[in-house]
Coordinates of C-alpha atoms and ligand atoms in Angstrom, one line a residue:
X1 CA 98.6 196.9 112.9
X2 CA 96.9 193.5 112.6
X3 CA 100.3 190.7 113.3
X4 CA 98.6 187.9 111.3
X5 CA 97.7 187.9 108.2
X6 CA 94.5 186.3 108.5
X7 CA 93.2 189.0 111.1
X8 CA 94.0 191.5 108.4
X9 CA 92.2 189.2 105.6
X10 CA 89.3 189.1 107.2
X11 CA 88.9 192.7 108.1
X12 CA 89.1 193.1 104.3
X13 CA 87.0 190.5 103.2
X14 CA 84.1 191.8 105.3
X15 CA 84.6 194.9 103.7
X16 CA 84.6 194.0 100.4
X17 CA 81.1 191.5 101.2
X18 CA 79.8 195.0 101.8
X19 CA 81.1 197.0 98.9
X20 CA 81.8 194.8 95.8
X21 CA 78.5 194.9 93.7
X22 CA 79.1 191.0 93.6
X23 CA 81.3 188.1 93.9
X24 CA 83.4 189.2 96.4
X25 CA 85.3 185.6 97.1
X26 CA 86.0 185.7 93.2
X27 CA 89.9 185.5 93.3
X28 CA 92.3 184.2 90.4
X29 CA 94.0 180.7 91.3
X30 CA 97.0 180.4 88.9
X31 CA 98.3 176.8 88.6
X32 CA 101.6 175.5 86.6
X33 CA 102.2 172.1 85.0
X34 CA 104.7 169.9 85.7
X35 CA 106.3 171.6 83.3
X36 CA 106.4 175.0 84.6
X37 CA 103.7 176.0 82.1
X38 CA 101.1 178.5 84.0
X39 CA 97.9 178.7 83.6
X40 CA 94.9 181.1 85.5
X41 CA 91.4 181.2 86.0
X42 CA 89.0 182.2 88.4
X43 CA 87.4 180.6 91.4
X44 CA 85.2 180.7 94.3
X45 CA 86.4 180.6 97.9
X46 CA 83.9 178.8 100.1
X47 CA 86.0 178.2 103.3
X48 CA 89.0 180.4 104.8
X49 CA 91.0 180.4 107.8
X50 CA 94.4 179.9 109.7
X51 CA 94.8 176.3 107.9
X52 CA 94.0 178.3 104.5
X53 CA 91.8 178.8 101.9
X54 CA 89.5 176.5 100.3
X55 CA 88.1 176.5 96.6
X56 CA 85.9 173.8 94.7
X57 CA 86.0 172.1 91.5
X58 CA 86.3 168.9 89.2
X59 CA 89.1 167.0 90.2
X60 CA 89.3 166.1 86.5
X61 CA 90.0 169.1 84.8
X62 CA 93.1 171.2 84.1
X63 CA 93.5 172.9 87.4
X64 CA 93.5 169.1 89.0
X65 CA 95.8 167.7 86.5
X66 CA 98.2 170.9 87.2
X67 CA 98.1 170.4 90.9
X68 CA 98.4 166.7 91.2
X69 CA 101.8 167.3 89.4
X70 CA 102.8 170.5 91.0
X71 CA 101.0 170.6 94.2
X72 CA 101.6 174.7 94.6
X73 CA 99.1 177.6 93.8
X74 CA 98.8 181.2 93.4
X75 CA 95.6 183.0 94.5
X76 CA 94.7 186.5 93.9
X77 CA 91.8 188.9 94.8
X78 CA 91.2 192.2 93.4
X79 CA 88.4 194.3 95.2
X80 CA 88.1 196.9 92.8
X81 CA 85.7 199.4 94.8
X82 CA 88.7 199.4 97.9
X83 CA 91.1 199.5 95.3
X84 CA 92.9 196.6 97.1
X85 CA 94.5 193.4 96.0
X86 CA 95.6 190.4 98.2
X87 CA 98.2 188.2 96.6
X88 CA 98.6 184.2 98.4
X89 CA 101.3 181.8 97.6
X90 CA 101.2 178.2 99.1
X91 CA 101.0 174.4 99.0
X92 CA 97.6 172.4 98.0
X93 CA 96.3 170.0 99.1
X94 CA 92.8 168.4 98.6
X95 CA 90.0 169.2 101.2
X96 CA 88.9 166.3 103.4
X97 CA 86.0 163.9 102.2
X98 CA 83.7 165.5 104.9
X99 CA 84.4 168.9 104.4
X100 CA 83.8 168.6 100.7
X101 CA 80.4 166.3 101.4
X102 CA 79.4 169.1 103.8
X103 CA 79.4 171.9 101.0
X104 CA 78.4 169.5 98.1
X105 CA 75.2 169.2 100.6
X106 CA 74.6 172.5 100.9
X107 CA 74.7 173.8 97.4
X108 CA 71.4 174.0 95.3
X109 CA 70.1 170.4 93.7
X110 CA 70.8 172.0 90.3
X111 CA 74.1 172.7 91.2
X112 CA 74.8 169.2 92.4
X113 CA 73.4 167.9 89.4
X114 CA 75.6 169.9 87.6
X115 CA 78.6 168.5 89.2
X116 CA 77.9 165.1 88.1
X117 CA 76.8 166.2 84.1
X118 CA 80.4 168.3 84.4
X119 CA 83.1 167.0 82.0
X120 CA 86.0 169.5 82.7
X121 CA 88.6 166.8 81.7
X122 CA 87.7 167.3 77.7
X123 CA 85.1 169.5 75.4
X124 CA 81.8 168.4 75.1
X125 CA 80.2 168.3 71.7
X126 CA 77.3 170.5 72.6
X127 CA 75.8 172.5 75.3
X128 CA 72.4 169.9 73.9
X129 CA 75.4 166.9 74.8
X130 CA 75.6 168.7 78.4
X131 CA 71.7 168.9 79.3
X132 CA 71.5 165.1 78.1
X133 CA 73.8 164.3 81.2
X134 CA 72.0 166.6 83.4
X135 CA 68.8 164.8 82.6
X136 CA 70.8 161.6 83.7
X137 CA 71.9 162.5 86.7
X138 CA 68.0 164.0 87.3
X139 CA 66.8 160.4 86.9
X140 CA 69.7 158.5 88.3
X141 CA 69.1 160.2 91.5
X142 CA 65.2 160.6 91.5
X143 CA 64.0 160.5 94.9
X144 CA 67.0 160.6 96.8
X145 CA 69.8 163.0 98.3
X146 CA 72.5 164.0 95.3
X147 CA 76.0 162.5 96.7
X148 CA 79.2 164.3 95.9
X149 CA 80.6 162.4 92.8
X150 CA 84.2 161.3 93.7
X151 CA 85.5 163.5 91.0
X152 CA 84.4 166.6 92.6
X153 CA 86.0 168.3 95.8
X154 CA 88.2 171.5 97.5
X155 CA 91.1 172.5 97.6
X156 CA 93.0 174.0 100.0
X157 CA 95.9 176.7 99.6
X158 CA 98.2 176.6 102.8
X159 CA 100.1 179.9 102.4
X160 CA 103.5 180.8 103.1
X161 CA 103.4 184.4 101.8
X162 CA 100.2 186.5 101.6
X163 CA 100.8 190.2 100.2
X164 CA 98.0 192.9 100.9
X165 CA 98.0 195.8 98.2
X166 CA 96.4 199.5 99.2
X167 CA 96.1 202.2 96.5
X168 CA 97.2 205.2 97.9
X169 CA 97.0 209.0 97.2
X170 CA 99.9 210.2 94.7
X171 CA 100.7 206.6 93.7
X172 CA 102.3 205.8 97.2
X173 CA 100.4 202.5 97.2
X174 CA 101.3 200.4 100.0
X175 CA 101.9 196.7 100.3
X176 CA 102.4 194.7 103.4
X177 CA 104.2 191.3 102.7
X178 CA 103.8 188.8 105.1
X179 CA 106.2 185.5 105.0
X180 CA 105.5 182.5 107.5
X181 CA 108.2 182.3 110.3
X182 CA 108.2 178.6 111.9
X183 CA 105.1 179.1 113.5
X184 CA 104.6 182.9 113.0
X185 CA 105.2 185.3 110.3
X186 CA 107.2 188.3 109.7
X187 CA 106.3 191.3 108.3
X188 CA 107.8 193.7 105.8
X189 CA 106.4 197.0 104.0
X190 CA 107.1 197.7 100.0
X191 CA 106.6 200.6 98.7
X192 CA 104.8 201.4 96.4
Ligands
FMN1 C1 83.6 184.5 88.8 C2 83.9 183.0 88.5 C3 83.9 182.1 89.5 C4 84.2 180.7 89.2 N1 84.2 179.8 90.2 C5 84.6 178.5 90.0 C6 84.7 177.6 91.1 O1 84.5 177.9 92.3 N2 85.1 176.3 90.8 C7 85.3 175.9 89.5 O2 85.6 174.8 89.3 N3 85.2 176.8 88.4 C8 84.8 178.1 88.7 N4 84.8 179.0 87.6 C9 85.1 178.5 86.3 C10 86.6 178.4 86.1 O3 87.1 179.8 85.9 C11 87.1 177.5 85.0 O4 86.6 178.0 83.8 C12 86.8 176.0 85.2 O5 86.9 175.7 86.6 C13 87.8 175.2 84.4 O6 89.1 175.4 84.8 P1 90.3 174.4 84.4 O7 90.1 174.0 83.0 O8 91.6 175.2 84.6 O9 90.3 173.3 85.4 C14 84.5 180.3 87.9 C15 84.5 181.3 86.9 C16 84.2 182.6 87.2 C17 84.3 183.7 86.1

């Protein structure tokens, strides 16, 4: 049996890279407001590993507003040909500057130009109101490398519990809960 977590993670993630038709770093990042109020929705993950794992968005919109006043996340991934889930609990916080420049550079010039035209903070009038700032940023940055707008970033989940979920035969799924120990974890098995 794998005695970290993230050995066991990324066993599974390699196979679901293989076997999900698409979208296999798609996981769920649930956030609450100061408030306790939660709220879901889905997510990328572009960066994993012992220090956590890493997601990008507007640092504007309702997932940034929820975390600058509750710095604490949920994340979940469900690979539905392994019939597995992987639930993560943890602390945010925000990516560094050069980790976040480094991916902003390597995504697609549309994509960057995307970033800037984004508006996650409040509804645009019109998907017409949303192209008009796209054509903006085209000209603005004519020429030139697209920089990583300051309102745009990672995030990164440090867990203190990660759960792995395994269907099996006659409903006696199996979960193995993992909960960080100092600087280890410890390991229990639910049932089912
Ligand atoms: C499969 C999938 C992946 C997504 N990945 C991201 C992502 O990596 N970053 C992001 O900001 N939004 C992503 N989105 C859009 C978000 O779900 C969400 O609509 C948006 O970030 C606004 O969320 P907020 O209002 O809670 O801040 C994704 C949506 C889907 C369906």
């Amino acid at each position: 049996m794998a005695d970290d977590p993230f050995t066991l993670f990324d066993a599974w993630y390699a196979e679901a890279r293989e076997s999900e038709i698409n979208d296999s770093n798609a996981m769920a990042l649930a956030t609450a407001d100061a408030a306790g109020r939660p709220s879901v929705r889905m997510v990328l993950l572009k960066g994993h590993g012992s220090d956590g794992f890493v997601f990008y968005t507007n640092r504007e919109g309702r997932k940034a507003a929820d975390l600058a006043a509750n710095p604490h996340a949920a994340l979940l991934f469900h690979w539905k040909s392994l019939r597995r889930q992987v639930r993560i609990e943890g602390a945010v916080t925000l990516a560094t500057d050069a980790e976040s420049d480094a991916y902003f550079a390597s995504r697609s010039r549309d994509s960057q130009l995307g970033a800037w035209a984004s508006d996650q903070s409040r509804p645009l009038d019109s998907r017409e109101t949303f192209e008009a700032r796209v054509d903006a940023a085209k000209a603005q940055f004519e020429g030139r490398d697209v920089p990583r707008p300051l309102h745009w970033g990672g995030y990164r989940v440090t867990p203190h519990v990660i759960e792995f979920w395994q269907d099996r035969a006659h409903r006696l799924h199996e979960r193995r809960l993992f909960t960080r120990d100092g600087d280890g974890w410890r390991e229990g098995l639910l049932f089912p």
